[in-house]
């Protein structure tokens, strides 16, 4: 391939691993970021984010002279934009970074270049926002330069594996743009590469996360219905999932992170009247922290009781507390005036502005342990200490992840909220 110079704008969780992967297979890669610490670190062969295997890969590529970083773009054969698309207070997409990244590469574009946007964007953004910006600069996207959207679909902790193995969707502003962009990814993608239009690619990425969000809302609603009707929701899910074409998801204290909880809004903003199910799913999932607090209040003798809150991150075994439903549960319990012991072995003290307790400190004198995240550390707890340090130990496990042996601890999960089941059959 003669296209061997790549410029990646945005060195975050997607941009940096992508840049390193291209460098590994021989591209001459320049990563661009406005964060000077990220740039300096990369040029020393270090990384500013955590991801399995990424440190070694970046070090090798920098030492081999195939990967470097700068604060502004450079000339290249291909440009990949992987900047964040945060949302505004009203949940609409803030495209400021996508727009500024597009404008930043304009002075470096040459005839025949390929421009690819990986950032998650609302439907029609390539056609209505990015292409016009390039056209304003005198280019004819799809003719003298090629323009495509290639959404990322990787899971943290597995990014380097999934970048290679996952199927990629390449949505071009026209057919030749999709083909040119596909040629770029073929240098390391072993999964299928599906060619389509830009708008279908934008929408399919959003629908993947919306599918998960809507399905999680369905079981979260089942939990509420079951609490009212005295049914074991978790047993119902298990039974229904024996049907060969049914896959009910897992209920929990809500849906966190930027992906599942934000992407549906990018569809809603473009077609609010039509997005009925979508909007309701968001509402149901957003209501779960309050539902959890309501249940905790029923379990506690009074508002002065102490709750040991276990797990702050948006899901198990990660250290990210942003947009985590556990943080909402925490604020609601604080507003209720409850005493709290907050414990999360994956979160560092400097990440939060309140005190993090050890396991022992958190449970000392607590009436209830409230598990909000399925970290591996919570699956087996020191039951002797729970019995010793707590008054009459109750454990409310919103993720159904704790396995207890002692009968001295009252165990509640989303199946046992109000269930009057008289027997359980072993499967
Ligand atoms: N959750 C439930 N019940 C479930 C599954 C998840 O309550 O049955 C909750 C989790 O606890 C968490 C949230 O949903 O709060 C999201 O967790 P996740 O592991 O499902 O997803 P993310 O946000 O870490 O990553 C998703 C992935 N998308 C899909 O699986 C469709 C990933 O492939 C995407 O790359 C990523 O979003 C993204 O960047 O869009």
Short mmCIF file of C-alpha atoms and ligand atoms in Angstrom, two decimals, residues 14 120 152-156 162 166 205 207-212 216 219-220 248-261 263 313-316 323-325 372 374 399, ligand 1:
data_model
loop_
_atom_site.label_atom_id
_atom_site.label_comp_id
_atom_site.label_asym_id
_atom_site.label_seq_id
_atom_site.Cartn_x
_atom_site.Cartn_y
_atom_site.Cartn_z
CA UNK A 14 -10.13 4.87 20.89
CA UNK A 120 -19.87 8.58 17.85
CA UNK A 152 -15.76 2.04 17.04
CA UNK A 153 -17.32 -0.88 18.91
CA UNK A 154 -14.62 -2.02 21.33
CA UNK A 155 -14.95 -2.86 25.00
CA UNK A 156 -12.45 -1.46 27.50
CA UNK A 162 -11.53 -6.29 19.54
CA UNK A 166 -14.63 -7.13 15.52
CA UNK A 205 -23.63 2.33 16.01
CA UNK A 207 -28.78 1.38 17.62
CA UNK A 208 -26.30 -1.16 19.04
CA UNK A 209 -26.13 0.70 22.32
CA UNK A 210 -29.84 1.61 22.20
CA UNK A 211 -30.67 -2.10 21.83
CA UNK A 212 -28.80 -2.78 25.09
CA UNK A 216 -31.95 -3.39 30.24
CA UNK A 219 -35.80 -6.06 32.90
CA UNK A 220 -35.49 -3.06 35.21
CA UNK A 248 -33.52 -10.98 28.73
CA UNK A 249 -30.68 -8.82 30.08
CA UNK A 250 -29.66 -8.27 33.69
CA UNK A 251 -31.36 -5.67 35.86
CA UNK A 252 -29.27 -3.32 37.98
CA UNK A 253 -29.17 0.06 39.71
CA UNK A 254 -29.25 1.87 36.34
CA UNK A 255 -27.18 2.23 33.20
CA UNK A 256 -23.93 4.15 33.25
CA UNK A 257 -21.07 5.42 31.09
CA UNK A 258 -21.12 7.54 27.96
CA UNK A 259 -22.19 4.83 25.56
CA UNK A 260 -25.40 3.04 26.52
CA UNK A 261 -26.67 5.99 28.52
CA UNK A 263 -26.13 7.20 22.47
CA UNK A 313 -18.09 2.53 39.16
CA UNK A 314 -20.54 2.22 36.26
CA UNK A 315 -19.84 -1.50 35.96
CA UNK A 316 -17.71 -4.19 37.55
CA UNK A 323 -22.09 8.82 34.76
CA UNK A 324 -22.33 5.89 37.16
CA UNK A 325 -25.77 5.13 38.63
CA UNK A 372 -24.07 -1.47 43.43
CA UNK A 374 -20.27 -6.41 40.42
CA UNK A 399 -26.22 -6.87 40.84
N1 LIG B 1 -25.81 -3.24 32.28
C1 LIG B 1 -26.96 -3.71 32.93
N2 LIG B 1 -27.48 -4.91 32.56
C2 LIG B 1 -26.92 -5.67 31.57
C3 LIG B 1 -25.75 -5.20 30.92
C4 LIG B 1 -25.22 -3.97 31.29
O1 LIG B 1 -27.52 -3.05 33.83
O2 LIG B 1 -27.45 -6.75 31.29
C5 LIG B 1 -25.26 -1.90 32.62
C6 LIG B 1 -23.83 -1.94 33.17
O3 LIG B 1 -23.81 -2.20 34.56
C7 LIG B 1 -23.36 -0.54 32.83
C8 LIG B 1 -24.04 -0.26 31.49
O4 LIG B 1 -25.14 -1.16 31.42
O5 LIG B 1 -23.82 0.42 33.77
C9 LIG B 1 -23.14 -0.38 30.26
O6 LIG B 1 -22.29 -1.51 30.34
P1 LIG B 1 -21.84 -2.44 29.10
O7 LIG B 1 -20.79 -3.35 29.55
O8 LIG B 1 -23.03 -3.09 28.50
O9 LIG B 1 -21.34 -1.44 27.98
P2 LIG B 1 -20.19 -0.30 27.85
O10 LIG B 1 -20.87 1.01 27.97
O11 LIG B 1 -18.99 -0.57 28.70
O12 LIG B 1 -19.75 -0.55 26.31
C10 LIG B 1 -20.73 -0.47 25.25
C11 LIG B 1 -20.58 -1.67 24.35
N3 LIG B 1 -21.74 -1.76 23.48
C12 LIG B 1 -22.47 -2.87 23.37
O13 LIG B 1 -22.25 -3.90 23.99
C13 LIG B 1 -23.64 -2.80 22.41
C14 LIG B 1 -19.29 -1.57 23.54
O14 LIG B 1 -19.20 -2.60 22.57
C15 LIG B 1 -19.21 -0.22 22.83
O15 LIG B 1 -17.96 -0.07 22.19
C16 LIG B 1 -19.33 0.88 23.86
O16 LIG B 1 -20.58 0.74 24.56
C17 LIG B 1 -19.27 2.20 23.11
O17 LIG B 1 -18.17 2.78 23.04
O18 LIG B 1 -20.25 2.60 22.50
#
